[in-house]
Tab-separated table of C-alpha atoms in Angstrom:
chain	number	residue	atom	x	y	z
A	19	MET	CA	-10.589	1.229	-37.234
A	20	ARG	CA	-7.950	-1.498	-36.822
A	21	ALA	CA	-5.174	0.965	-37.734
A	22	LEU	CA	-6.580	3.489	-35.223
A	23	SER	CA	-6.691	0.817	-32.541
A	24	ARG	CA	-3.032	-0.137	-33.182
A	25	LEU	CA	-2.037	3.513	-33.065
A	26	ILE	CA	-3.757	3.997	-29.678
A	27	GLN	CA	-2.215	0.780	-28.358
A	28	GLY	CA	1.276	1.917	-29.417
A	29	ARG	CA	0.658	5.312	-27.885
A	30	ILE	CA	-0.194	3.801	-24.471
A	31	LEU	CA	3.043	1.782	-24.463
A	32	LEU	CA	5.034	4.843	-25.587
A	33	LEU	CA	3.455	7.001	-22.859
A	34	THR	CA	4.288	4.304	-20.297
A	35	ILE	CA	7.935	4.329	-21.440
A	36	CYS	CA	8.130	8.144	-21.270
A	37	ALA	CA	6.356	8.452	-17.905
A	38	ALA	CA	8.589	5.799	-16.316
A	39	GLY	CA	11.758	7.170	-17.932
A	40	ILE	CA	11.341	10.897	-17.185
A	41	GLY	CA	11.246	10.316	-13.435
A	42	GLY	CA	13.480	7.237	-13.609
A	43	THR	CA	16.826	6.917	-15.346
A	44	PHE	CA	16.499	10.469	-16.705
A	45	GLN	CA	16.902	11.642	-13.101
A	46	PHE	CA	20.028	9.515	-12.720
A	47	GLY	CA	21.736	11.031	-15.762
A	48	TYR	CA	20.512	14.548	-14.989
A	49	ASN	CA	21.742	14.609	-11.374
A	50	LEU	CA	24.992	12.959	-12.417
A	51	SER	CA	25.835	15.794	-14.831
A	52	ILE	CA	24.379	18.975	-13.281
A	53	ILE	CA	26.818	18.835	-10.365
A	54	ASN	CA	29.749	19.603	-12.705
A	55	ALA	CA	28.672	23.158	-13.622
A	56	PRO	CA	28.455	24.720	-10.108
A	57	THR	CA	31.657	23.098	-8.770
A	58	SER	CA	33.522	26.347	-8.026
A	59	HIS	CA	30.377	28.169	-6.828
A	60	ILE	CA	29.508	25.468	-4.262
A	61	GLN	CA	33.118	25.330	-3.057
A	62	GLU	CA	33.060	29.120	-2.537
A	63	PHE	CA	29.709	28.838	-0.711
A	64	THR	CA	31.140	26.110	1.561
A	65	ASN	CA	34.164	28.264	2.417
A	66	GLU	CA	32.045	31.390	3.037
A	67	THR	CA	29.614	29.469	5.246
A	68	TRP	CA	32.427	27.990	7.321
A	69	GLN	CA	34.071	31.403	7.655
A	70	ALA	CA	30.776	32.979	8.791
A	71	ARG	CA	30.428	30.309	11.500
A	72	THR	CA	33.996	30.145	12.801
A	73	GLY	CA	35.609	33.378	11.618
A	74	GLU	CA	38.316	31.428	9.783
A	75	PRO	CA	38.382	30.204	6.160
A	76	LEU	CA	38.652	26.522	5.355
A	77	PRO	CA	42.047	25.254	4.166
A	78	ASP	CA	42.118	24.204	0.499
A	79	HIS	CA	42.412	20.492	1.268
A	80	LEU	CA	39.312	20.616	3.511
A	81	ILE	CA	37.326	22.474	0.827
A	82	LEU	CA	38.287	19.690	-1.572
A	83	LEU	CA	37.270	17.106	1.028
A	84	MET	CA	33.856	18.749	1.493
A	85	TRP	CA	33.346	18.825	-2.255
A	86	SER	CA	34.364	15.174	-2.557
A	87	LEU	CA	31.765	14.294	0.087
A	88	ILE	CA	29.053	16.207	-1.799
A	89	VAL	CA	29.887	14.325	-5.008
A	90	SER	CA	30.412	10.858	-3.474
A	91	LEU	CA	27.215	10.926	-1.385
A	92	TYR	CA	25.301	10.507	-4.667
A	93	PRO	CA	26.597	6.958	-5.409
A	94	LEU	CA	26.320	6.137	-1.688
A	95	GLY	CA	22.631	7.088	-1.804
A	96	GLY	CA	22.321	5.085	-5.017
A	97	LEU	CA	23.595	2.004	-3.169
A	98	PHE	CA	20.934	2.465	-0.461
A	99	GLY	CA	18.306	2.955	-3.158
A	100	ALA	CA	19.356	-0.217	-4.992
A	101	LEU	CA	18.971	-2.223	-1.770
A	102	LEU	CA	15.558	-0.650	-1.211
A	103	ALA	CA	14.332	-1.295	-4.757
A	104	GLY	CA	13.679	-5.052	-4.399
A	105	PRO	CA	11.427	-4.887	-1.307
A	106	LEU	CA	9.577	-1.880	-2.767
A	107	ALA	CA	8.955	-3.659	-6.096
A	108	ILE	CA	7.552	-6.719	-4.324
A	109	THR	CA	5.474	-4.874	-1.715
A	110	LEU	CA	4.068	-1.926	-3.673
A	111	GLY	CA	4.415	-3.128	-7.255
A	112	ARG	CA	6.460	-1.619	-10.052
A	113	LYS	CA	4.383	1.458	-10.839
A	114	LYS	CA	3.616	2.485	-7.244
A	115	SER	CA	7.282	2.112	-6.315
A	116	LEU	CA	8.280	4.606	-9.024
A	117	LEU	CA	5.625	7.029	-7.770
A	118	VAL	CA	6.570	6.723	-4.074
A	119	ASN	CA	10.226	7.152	-5.061
A	120	ASN	CA	9.520	10.800	-5.928
A	121	ILE	CA	9.257	11.598	-2.201
A	122	PHE	CA	13.066	11.569	-2.102
A	123	VAL	CA	13.227	13.952	-5.084
A	124	VAL	CA	10.813	16.452	-3.517
A	125	LEU	CA	12.706	16.484	-0.199
A	126	ALA	CA	16.052	16.886	-2.015
A	127	ALA	CA	14.736	19.778	-4.135
A	128	ILE	CA	13.540	21.602	-0.998
A	129	LEU	CA	16.944	21.145	0.651
A	130	PHE	CA	18.811	22.355	-2.448
A	131	GLY	CA	16.535	25.347	-2.992
A	132	PHE	CA	16.847	26.729	0.554
A	133	SER	CA	20.466	25.720	1.285
A	134	ARG	CA	21.974	29.121	0.474
A	135	LYS	CA	19.347	31.080	2.419
A	136	ALA	CA	19.841	28.768	5.381
A	137	GLY	CA	23.636	29.063	5.061
A	138	SER	CA	24.029	25.270	5.256
A	139	PHE	CA	26.237	23.178	2.985
A	140	GLU	CA	25.025	20.172	5.021
A	141	MET	CA	21.651	20.581	3.298
A	142	ILE	CA	23.393	20.107	-0.061
A	143	MET	CA	25.047	16.904	1.223
A	144	LEU	CA	21.754	15.498	2.480
A	145	GLY	CA	20.042	16.488	-0.772
A	146	ARG	CA	22.673	14.661	-2.815
A	147	LEU	CA	22.206	11.560	-0.658
A	148	LEU	CA	18.415	11.671	-1.229
A	149	VAL	CA	18.617	12.104	-5.027
A	150	GLY	CA	21.084	9.211	-4.991
A	151	VAL	CA	18.527	7.025	-3.174
A	152	SER	CA	15.915	8.045	-5.765
A	153	ALA	CA	18.257	7.189	-8.632
A	154	GLY	CA	19.125	3.827	-7.072
A	155	VAL	CA	15.456	2.860	-6.777
A	156	SER	CA	14.407	4.038	-10.244
A	157	MET	CA	17.383	2.537	-12.100
A	158	ASN	CA	16.393	-0.921	-10.835
A	159	ILE	CA	12.590	-0.746	-11.009
A	160	GLN	CA	12.179	1.100	-14.326
A	161	PRO	CA	13.783	-1.619	-16.557
A	162	MET	CA	11.859	-4.255	-14.589
A	163	TYR	CA	8.543	-2.431	-15.066
A	164	LEU	CA	9.061	-1.768	-18.778
A	165	GLY	CA	10.501	-5.230	-19.529
A	166	GLU	CA	7.481	-6.894	-17.904
A	167	SER	CA	5.003	-4.610	-19.691
A	168	ALA	CA	6.374	-4.944	-23.242
A	169	PRO	CA	5.510	-7.669	-25.783
A	170	LYS	CA	8.339	-10.147	-26.401
A	171	GLU	CA	9.136	-8.790	-29.886
A	172	LEU	CA	9.723	-5.303	-28.413
A	173	ARG	CA	10.990	-6.252	-24.946
A	174	GLY	CA	14.668	-5.517	-25.663
A	175	ALA	CA	13.977	-2.171	-27.352
A	176	VAL	CA	11.569	-1.075	-24.608
A	177	ALA	CA	13.945	-2.093	-21.802
A	178	MET	CA	16.823	-0.312	-23.550
A	179	SER	CA	14.838	2.940	-23.471
A	180	SER	CA	16.272	3.240	-19.932
A	181	ALA	CA	19.689	3.908	-21.519
A	182	ILE	CA	18.143	6.547	-23.814
A	183	PHE	CA	16.681	8.411	-20.852
A	184	THR	CA	19.984	8.175	-18.960
A	185	ALA	CA	21.867	9.715	-21.907
A	186	LEU	CA	19.106	12.305	-22.370
A	187	GLY	CA	19.400	13.252	-18.694
A	188	ILE	CA	23.175	13.667	-19.026
A	189	VAL	CA	22.779	15.959	-22.063
A	190	MET	CA	19.963	17.988	-20.442
A	191	GLY	CA	22.072	18.408	-17.305
A	192	GLN	CA	24.981	19.664	-19.414
A	193	VAL	CA	22.714	22.084	-21.302
A	194	VAL	CA	20.900	23.460	-18.239
A	195	GLY	CA	24.283	23.883	-16.511
A	196	LEU	CA	25.558	26.272	-19.197
A	197	ARG	CA	26.572	29.720	-17.946
A	198	GLU	CA	23.855	31.276	-20.113
A	199	LEU	CA	21.124	29.265	-18.303
A	200	LEU	CA	21.431	28.045	-14.676
A	201	GLY	CA	25.244	27.854	-14.563
A	202	ASP	CA	25.396	31.434	-13.260
A	203	PRO	CA	27.069	31.904	-9.820
A	204	GLN	CA	23.780	33.052	-8.283
A	205	ALA	CA	21.564	30.369	-9.818
A	206	TRP	CA	23.189	27.149	-8.565
A	207	PRO	CA	20.482	26.413	-5.890
A	208	LEU	CA	17.863	26.514	-8.679
A	209	LEU	CA	20.071	24.320	-10.863
A	210	LEU	CA	20.291	21.617	-8.185
A	211	ALA	CA	16.582	21.966	-7.296
A	212	SER	CA	15.521	21.619	-10.950
A	213	CYS	CA	15.420	17.829	-10.410
A	214	LEU	CA	11.901	18.508	-9.088
A	215	VAL	CA	10.575	19.133	-12.619
A	216	PRO	CA	10.993	15.541	-13.936
A	217	GLY	CA	9.580	14.228	-10.643
A	218	VAL	CA	6.433	16.338	-10.992
A	219	LEU	CA	6.004	15.218	-14.613
A	220	GLN	CA	6.103	11.582	-13.540
A	221	LEU	CA	3.679	12.151	-10.655
A	222	ALA	CA	1.231	13.757	-13.105
A	223	SER	CA	1.428	11.101	-15.838
A	224	LEU	CA	2.301	7.650	-14.450
A	225	PRO	CA	-0.889	7.158	-12.314
A	226	LEU	CA	-2.924	7.225	-15.560
A	227	LEU	CA	-1.027	4.230	-17.034
A	228	PRO	CA	-1.275	0.472	-16.314
A	229	GLU	CA	0.725	-1.616	-13.854
A	230	SER	CA	2.982	-4.451	-15.063
A	231	PRO	CA	0.690	-7.318	-16.245
A	232	ARG	CA	3.203	-9.909	-15.019
A	233	TYR	CA	3.230	-8.427	-11.524
A	234	LEU	CA	-0.583	-8.345	-11.418
A	235	LEU	CA	-0.944	-12.013	-12.434
A	236	ILE	CA	2.075	-13.773	-10.930
A	237	ASP	CA	2.652	-11.740	-7.760
A	238	CYS	CA	-0.916	-10.583	-7.011
A	239	GLY	CA	-2.882	-13.421	-8.626
A	240	ASP	CA	-5.341	-10.944	-10.158
A	241	THR	CA	-6.243	-12.326	-13.603
A	242	GLU	CA	-8.847	-9.635	-14.368
A	243	ALA	CA	-6.475	-6.753	-13.592
A	244	CYS	CA	-3.759	-8.436	-15.671
A	245	LEU	CA	-6.133	-8.807	-18.628
A	246	ALA	CA	-7.245	-5.171	-18.300
A	247	ALA	CA	-3.614	-3.987	-18.279
A	248	LEU	CA	-2.815	-6.155	-21.326
A	249	ARG	CA	-5.793	-4.729	-23.221
A	250	ARG	CA	-4.601	-1.187	-22.538
A	251	LEU	CA	-1.030	-1.990	-23.572
A	252	ARG	CA	-1.768	-4.265	-26.559
A	253	GLY	CA	-5.162	-3.070	-27.781
A	254	SER	CA	-8.198	-5.243	-28.539
A	255	GLY	CA	-6.296	-7.938	-30.451
A	256	ASP	CA	-6.043	-11.626	-29.543
A	257	LEU	CA	-4.387	-11.866	-26.146
A	258	ALA	CA	-4.979	-15.578	-25.605
A	259	ARG	CA	-1.417	-16.630	-26.553
A	260	GLU	CA	0.279	-14.056	-24.342
A	261	LEU	CA	-2.066	-14.804	-21.440
A	262	GLU	CA	-1.286	-18.500	-21.857
A	263	GLU	CA	2.458	-17.775	-21.660
A	264	LEU	CA	1.904	-15.729	-18.505
A	265	GLU	CA	-0.137	-18.579	-17.000
A	266	GLU	CA	2.705	-21.010	-17.787
A	267	GLU	CA	5.175	-18.731	-16.015
A	268	ARG	CA	2.730	-18.376	-13.105
A	269	ALA	CA	2.433	-22.173	-12.847
A	270	ALA	CA	6.242	-22.482	-12.849
A	271	CYS	CA	6.427	-20.003	-9.961
A	272	GLN	CA	3.503	-21.537	-8.049
A	273	GLY	CA	4.338	-22.164	-4.410
A	274	CYS	CA	7.615	-20.203	-4.641
A	275	ARG	CA	8.358	-17.063	-2.706
A	276	ALA	CA	10.410	-14.102	-3.866
A	277	ARG	CA	14.116	-14.855	-3.503
A	278	ARG	CA	16.386	-12.816	-1.313
A	279	PRO	CA	19.573	-11.338	-2.810
A	280	TRP	CA	21.983	-13.688	-1.025
A	281	GLU	CA	19.948	-16.710	-2.122
A	282	LEU	CA	20.844	-15.991	-5.746
A	283	PHE	CA	24.451	-16.991	-5.008
A	284	GLN	CA	23.424	-20.264	-3.295
A	285	HIS	CA	21.317	-21.909	-6.037
A	286	ARG	CA	23.028	-23.836	-8.794
A	287	ALA	CA	20.013	-23.194	-11.055
A	288	LEU	CA	20.960	-19.480	-11.070
A	289	ARG	CA	24.715	-19.939	-11.411
A	290	ARG	CA	25.122	-18.779	-15.015
A	291	GLN	CA	22.673	-15.885	-14.584
A	292	VAL	CA	24.410	-14.532	-11.470
A	293	THR	CA	27.865	-14.916	-13.009
A	294	SER	CA	26.754	-13.052	-16.144
A	295	LEU	CA	25.169	-10.314	-14.052
A	296	VAL	CA	28.286	-9.805	-11.915
A	297	VAL	CA	30.815	-10.028	-14.752
A	298	LEU	CA	29.006	-7.832	-17.282
A	299	GLY	CA	27.648	-5.419	-14.653
A	300	SER	CA	31.200	-4.863	-13.361
A	301	ALA	CA	32.555	-4.568	-16.917
A	302	MET	CA	30.084	-1.791	-17.748
A	303	GLU	CA	31.337	0.350	-14.842
A	304	LEU	CA	35.029	-0.576	-15.202
A	305	CYS	CA	35.285	-0.295	-19.008
A	306	GLY	CA	36.618	3.289	-18.850
A	307	ASN	CA	33.644	5.224	-20.241
A	308	ASP	CA	33.508	7.481	-17.162
A	309	LEU	CA	37.245	7.996	-17.606
A	310	MET	CA	36.641	9.331	-21.131
A	311	TYR	CA	34.116	11.852	-19.773
A	312	ALA	CA	36.514	12.893	-16.981
A	313	TYR	CA	39.498	13.249	-19.321
A	314	ALA	CA	37.587	14.969	-22.139
A	315	SER	CA	37.913	18.541	-20.816
A	316	SER	CA	41.708	18.429	-20.441
A	317	VAL	CA	42.167	16.805	-23.854
A	318	PHE	CA	39.893	19.406	-25.464
A	319	GLN	CA	41.920	22.217	-23.901
A	320	LYS	CA	45.225	20.665	-25.017
A	321	ALA	CA	43.817	20.263	-28.524
A	322	GLY	CA	43.301	24.036	-28.683
A	323	VAL	CA	39.616	24.373	-27.732
A	324	PRO	CA	39.234	27.693	-25.828
A	325	GLU	CA	38.386	27.201	-22.140
A	326	ALA	CA	35.107	29.112	-22.538
A	327	LYS	CA	34.064	26.727	-25.335
A	328	VAL	CA	34.992	23.454	-23.596
A	329	GLN	CA	31.524	23.220	-22.051
A	330	TYR	CA	29.970	23.083	-25.518
A	331	ALA	CA	32.416	20.363	-26.658
A	332	THR	CA	31.520	18.383	-23.549
A	333	ILE	CA	27.837	18.511	-24.536
A	334	GLY	CA	28.949	16.811	-27.761
A	335	THR	CA	30.193	13.778	-25.794
A	336	GLY	CA	26.821	13.382	-24.046
A	337	SER	CA	25.010	13.812	-27.365
A	338	CYS	CA	27.088	10.982	-28.872
A	339	GLU	CA	25.937	8.564	-26.165
A	340	LEU	CA	22.320	9.674	-26.623
A	341	LEU	CA	22.534	9.140	-30.393
A	342	MET	CA	23.949	5.633	-30.067
A	343	ALA	CA	21.462	4.696	-27.339
A	344	ILE	CA	18.683	5.485	-29.817
A	345	VAL	CA	20.434	3.489	-32.568
A	346	SER	CA	20.956	0.471	-30.271
A	347	CYS	CA	17.310	0.623	-29.182
A	348	VAL	CA	16.337	0.108	-32.826
A	349	ALA	CA	19.073	-2.469	-33.534
A	350	VAL	CA	18.749	-4.689	-30.459
A	351	GLU	CA	15.783	-6.694	-31.769
A	352	ARG	CA	17.412	-7.126	-35.171
A	353	MET	CA	21.029	-7.837	-34.264
A	354	GLY	CA	20.540	-9.392	-30.826
A	355	ARG	CA	22.072	-8.672	-27.424
A	356	ARG	CA	25.303	-10.638	-27.880
A	357	VAL	CA	26.335	-8.894	-31.104
A	358	LEU	CA	25.875	-5.431	-29.585
A	359	LEU	CA	27.791	-6.314	-26.416
A	360	ILE	CA	30.700	-8.009	-28.233
A	361	GLY	CA	30.881	-5.235	-30.829
A	362	GLY	CA	30.678	-2.457	-28.214
A	363	TYR	CA	33.432	-3.831	-25.981
A	364	SER	CA	35.677	-4.753	-28.942
A	365	LEU	CA	35.400	-1.265	-30.441
A	366	MET	CA	36.067	0.332	-27.049
A	367	ALA	CA	39.249	-1.743	-26.719
A	368	CYS	CA	40.287	-0.644	-30.205
A	369	TRP	CA	39.702	3.075	-29.603
A	370	GLY	CA	41.249	2.872	-26.133
A	371	SER	CA	44.459	1.428	-27.606
A	372	ILE	CA	44.678	4.233	-30.177
A	373	PHE	CA	43.885	6.799	-27.444
A	374	THR	CA	46.797	5.492	-25.326
A	375	VAL	CA	49.221	5.669	-28.294
A	376	ALA	CA	48.025	9.205	-29.124
A	377	LEU	CA	48.668	10.391	-25.542
A	378	CYS	CA	52.150	8.866	-25.556
A	379	LEU	CA	53.086	10.568	-28.841
A	380	GLN	CA	51.559	13.997	-28.163
A	381	SER	CA	54.898	15.611	-27.278
A	382	SER	CA	56.526	14.414	-30.512
A	383	PHE	CA	53.550	14.758	-32.829
A	384	PRO	CA	51.106	17.524	-31.739
A	385	TRP	CA	48.484	16.360	-34.259
A	386	THR	CA	47.921	13.189	-32.191
A	387	LEU	CA	45.873	15.310	-29.749
A	388	TYR	CA	43.190	15.604	-32.434
A	389	LEU	CA	43.362	11.820	-32.794
A	390	ALA	CA	42.827	11.554	-29.018
A	391	VAL	CA	39.744	13.808	-29.279
A	392	ALA	CA	38.378	11.586	-32.065
A	393	CYS	CA	38.995	8.486	-29.912
A	394	ILE	CA	37.034	9.995	-27.024
A	395	PHE	CA	33.970	10.477	-29.242
A	396	ALA	CA	34.414	7.052	-30.883
A	397	SER	CA	34.734	5.282	-27.534
A	398	ILE	CA	31.599	6.947	-26.147
A	399	LEU	CA	29.723	6.008	-29.333
A	400	SER	CA	30.861	2.373	-28.943
A	401	PHE	CA	29.790	2.329	-25.297
A	402	GLY	CA	26.371	3.729	-26.190
A	403	ILE	CA	25.591	1.131	-28.864
A	404	GLY	CA	26.203	-1.911	-26.638
A	405	PRO	CA	27.180	-1.978	-22.957
A	406	ALA	CA	25.219	1.136	-21.932
A	407	GLY	CA	21.827	-0.324	-22.822
A	408	VAL	CA	22.119	-4.108	-23.121
A	409	THR	CA	23.619	-4.589	-19.632
A	410	GLY	CA	20.502	-3.098	-18.067
A	411	ILE	CA	18.319	-5.753	-19.739
A	412	LEU	CA	20.176	-8.698	-18.170
A	413	ALA	CA	18.430	-8.684	-14.787
A	414	THR	CA	15.015	-8.504	-16.476
A	415	GLU	CA	15.590	-11.258	-19.054
A	416	LEU	CA	17.895	-13.758	-17.330
A	417	PHE	CA	15.892	-14.167	-14.114
A	418	ASP	CA	12.354	-15.419	-13.475
A	419	GLN	CA	9.598	-13.477	-11.709
A	420	MET	CA	10.587	-14.710	-8.234
A	421	ALA	CA	14.288	-13.863	-8.626
A	422	ARG	CA	13.995	-10.695	-10.728
A	423	PRO	CA	13.639	-8.104	-7.877
A	424	ALA	CA	16.595	-9.624	-6.001
A	425	ALA	CA	18.651	-9.679	-9.217
A	426	CYS	CA	17.895	-5.999	-9.801
A	427	MET	CA	19.038	-5.272	-6.235
A	428	VAL	CA	22.324	-7.124	-6.785
A	429	CYS	CA	22.872	-5.465	-10.181
A	430	GLY	CA	22.109	-1.991	-8.789
A	431	ALA	CA	24.251	-2.405	-5.684
A	432	LEU	CA	27.127	-3.695	-7.787
A	433	MET	CA	26.857	-0.772	-10.191
A	434	TRP	CA	26.872	1.865	-7.467
A	435	ILE	CA	29.767	0.242	-5.585
A	436	MET	CA	31.812	0.110	-8.787
A	437	LEU	CA	30.911	3.712	-9.621
A	438	PHE	CA	32.044	4.787	-6.160
A	439	LEU	CA	35.326	2.857	-6.423
A	440	VAL	CA	36.100	4.210	-9.903
A	441	SER	CA	35.409	7.808	-8.870
A	442	LEU	CA	37.530	7.292	-5.743
A	443	GLY	CA	40.442	5.562	-7.446
A	444	PHE	CA	40.555	7.422	-10.773
A	445	PRO	CA	42.716	10.363	-9.553
A	446	PHE	CA	45.314	7.888	-8.208
A	447	ILE	CA	45.258	5.813	-11.412
A	448	MET	CA	45.678	8.998	-13.439
A	449	GLU	CA	48.654	10.103	-11.348
A	450	ALA	CA	50.350	6.672	-11.255
A	451	LEU	CA	49.914	5.576	-14.888
A	452	SER	CA	50.002	8.958	-16.663
A	453	HIS	CA	49.561	8.337	-20.407
A	454	PHE	CA	48.905	4.626	-19.804
A	455	LEU	CA	45.889	5.279	-17.574
A	456	TYR	CA	43.527	3.509	-19.993
A	457	VAL	CA	45.454	0.193	-20.046
A	458	PRO	CA	43.637	-1.458	-17.063
A	459	PHE	CA	40.280	-0.570	-18.653
A	460	LEU	CA	41.395	-2.102	-21.968
A	461	GLY	CA	41.709	-5.448	-20.198
A	462	VAL	CA	38.172	-5.099	-18.838
A	463	CYS	CA	36.789	-4.400	-22.346
A	464	VAL	CA	38.539	-7.460	-23.791
A	465	CYS	CA	37.300	-9.693	-20.939
A	466	GLY	CA	33.734	-8.378	-21.373
A	467	ALA	CA	33.750	-9.230	-25.097
A	468	ILE	CA	35.223	-12.716	-24.516
A	469	TYR	CA	32.805	-13.592	-21.712
A	470	THR	CA	29.817	-12.491	-23.793
A	471	GLY	CA	30.945	-14.577	-26.746
A	472	LEU	CA	31.531	-17.720	-24.698
A	473	PHE	CA	28.891	-17.750	-21.967
A	474	LEU	CA	25.984	-15.348	-22.536
A	475	PRO	CA	22.989	-16.950	-24.344
A	476	GLU	CA	21.041	-14.957	-26.920
A	477	THR	CA	17.558	-13.908	-25.695
A	478	LYS	CA	16.258	-12.103	-28.779
A	479	GLY	CA	12.675	-13.025	-29.715
A	480	LYS	CA	12.175	-15.471	-26.804
A	481	THR	CA	9.581	-15.361	-24.034
A	482	LEU	CA	10.853	-15.053	-20.468
A	483	GLN	CA	9.700	-18.637	-19.814
A	484	GLU	CA	11.668	-19.936	-22.821
A	485	ILE	CA	14.763	-18.052	-21.590
A	486	SER	CA	14.376	-19.619	-18.130
A	487	GLU	CA	14.112	-23.120	-19.625
A	488	GLU	CA	17.210	-22.595	-21.799
A	489	LEU	CA	19.245	-21.338	-18.849
A	490	HIS	CA	18.088	-24.323	-16.792
A	491	ARG	CA	19.459	-26.630	-19.500
A	492	LEU	CA	22.761	-24.725	-19.494
A	493	ASN	CA	23.052	-24.889	-15.711
A	494	PHE	CA	22.229	-28.641	-15.663
A	495	PRO	CA	23.734	-29.973	-18.921
A	496	ARG	CA	23.687	-33.636	-17.857
A	497	ARG	CA	19.999	-33.548	-16.952
A	498	ALA	CA	19.228	-31.854	-20.262
A	499	GLN	CA	20.772	-34.765	-22.131
A	500	GLY	CA	18.474	-37.213	-20.356
A	501	PRO	CA	19.468	-40.382	-18.487
A	502	THR	CA	22.442	-42.198	-19.944
A	503	TRP	CA	21.876	-45.866	-20.925
A	504	ARG	CA	23.984	-48.368	-19.137
A	505	SER	CA	24.422	-51.905	-20.477
A	506	PRO	CA	24.191	-54.890	-18.170
A	507	GLU	CA	27.449	-55.818	-16.522
A	508	VAL	CA	29.376	-58.404	-18.553
A	509	ILE	CA	30.832	-61.237	-16.471
A	510	GLN	CA	34.143	-62.153	-17.982
A	511	SER	CA	35.137	-64.848	-15.487
A	512	THR	CA	33.473	-67.032	-12.886
A	513	GLU	CA	34.506	-67.575	-9.322
A	514	LEU	CA	35.555	-71.086	-8.347
C-alpha cells in the first residue's frame, strides 16, 4: 500500500509538470520554431495581398521589412507578457494565471487560421504578438509554479523541466513544419494555428491539479488549502517538517507586501540576487546559442548536405538540446547548479573557439567544414546541459516569496529584450565580422563561467528559507560576523 501511495504521489507531481509545461514553455519553443518553415509562403502571401489591394507588387525590401515585423513581434509580445506575469501571479495565483494565459493562444489561433481567407497579413502580425504575450507570461509563471510545488530534494529537477519542454517545443515545431506535414505551401495557416492544440490540452488537464502550496499559505493565508495541496503532491506521509518550513518562511514574510520590479534594484539585501539574475540572464541570451541555430543551415549546405535534406539536419540540432535538457534535469540535484553552469559556459567557449578556427581555414582545408558542423552540435549540447535550464531556476531559488514574482518579471523582460537585440543585430554582426562572428559571444561565455565560479552560491538540497538566510549573510558580511569587540581606550599620556 505504501508503494502504491508513493506511486500515486509521484504521478500527481508528474502530471502537474506535464500540464504546466505543455501549455507553458512548450508553447514558447514551438512558436519560436514553426515560423521558419513557412517563411517563403508567408512572404508570397504578403506580396499577393498587397498587390490585390493596390494593384502593385511590394518591392523586395518592403517584403523583407514586413517579414521582419512578423518575426520580431513575437519577442515584443514576450516582453509585454513578462511584464504582465508578476501582477497575474500575485492576483490570480500561479495555476489560474497559466489557465487565463490561454486566452491569448485561442485568439492568436483564430487570427492565424482565418488570415488567408480574410486576405490580411495584419492578422498574422497581431497573432504573433498575442502568442508572444502568452509565451512571456508562461515562461515566468511556469518555473515559479513548479519550483514552489516541488519538494526541496527535487526542486531543481522539477524547475528545469521548463527547459525540457522548451527544447521539446522547438523539436516538435521543426517536425510539424516539414514539407511532408504542415510545411506545404497551402497548409501554413494550419501550421501557425496548431498552437491551439497545446493550449487546449492544458485547459483540459491543469484545473484538475493543485495550486502552489507556498502561494496558498504565504500569499493567501489558507493553511487548510495548503495542507490539502501538499497531501495531493506528497501523498499521505509526514508533512509536519515541510509545513513547519513553510510556516517559518511565512513568518519571515509577515507584514511584507509583494515587491515591485524597480524595488529589487533599490534594496541592498537583494544586491547579489539581482546582479546574478541580470548577469547570468543576459549571458544565456548573448552566449551565441541562437547564432549556432541561425548559422547551422548555411554550414550544413557548405558541408555538402543537399538543400532538401537540410531541414532534417536542423531537427538534429533541436534534438541535441532536448537530449541534454533531460540529462541536466537528472544531473542538477547530483552535481549542483554551479557545476552545470560553469561546465556549460566553459565548453561553449571551447567549441566556439574551434568553430571560429574551422571557419577561417575552410578555404584552405575543406574538411574543416565537417569540424564546424561537429562544433555546432557540441555547442548546442553544452548549452543544453547548463545555461538553458539552470538559468531559469535562479528567479525561483534566489528570491523570497515577496520578491519572486517581481524577479520573474525582471528576468523575463531582460530575456526578451536581449532576444530582440540579438535577432536585430545578428545580420550586422555576421556581415561585419565574417568568420570571426562568434568572438564577441566567446567573451560572454567566459564571463558567465567566471561570474558563476566567484559569486553564485550553491543552492542544491537547501530549502528556500535557508537560501534566503545564506544570501542575507553574503549581502551583509559584517553583520554575519557579529559585533566586533573593541578594547577600552588606552591613555598613553596625561594632560597637564
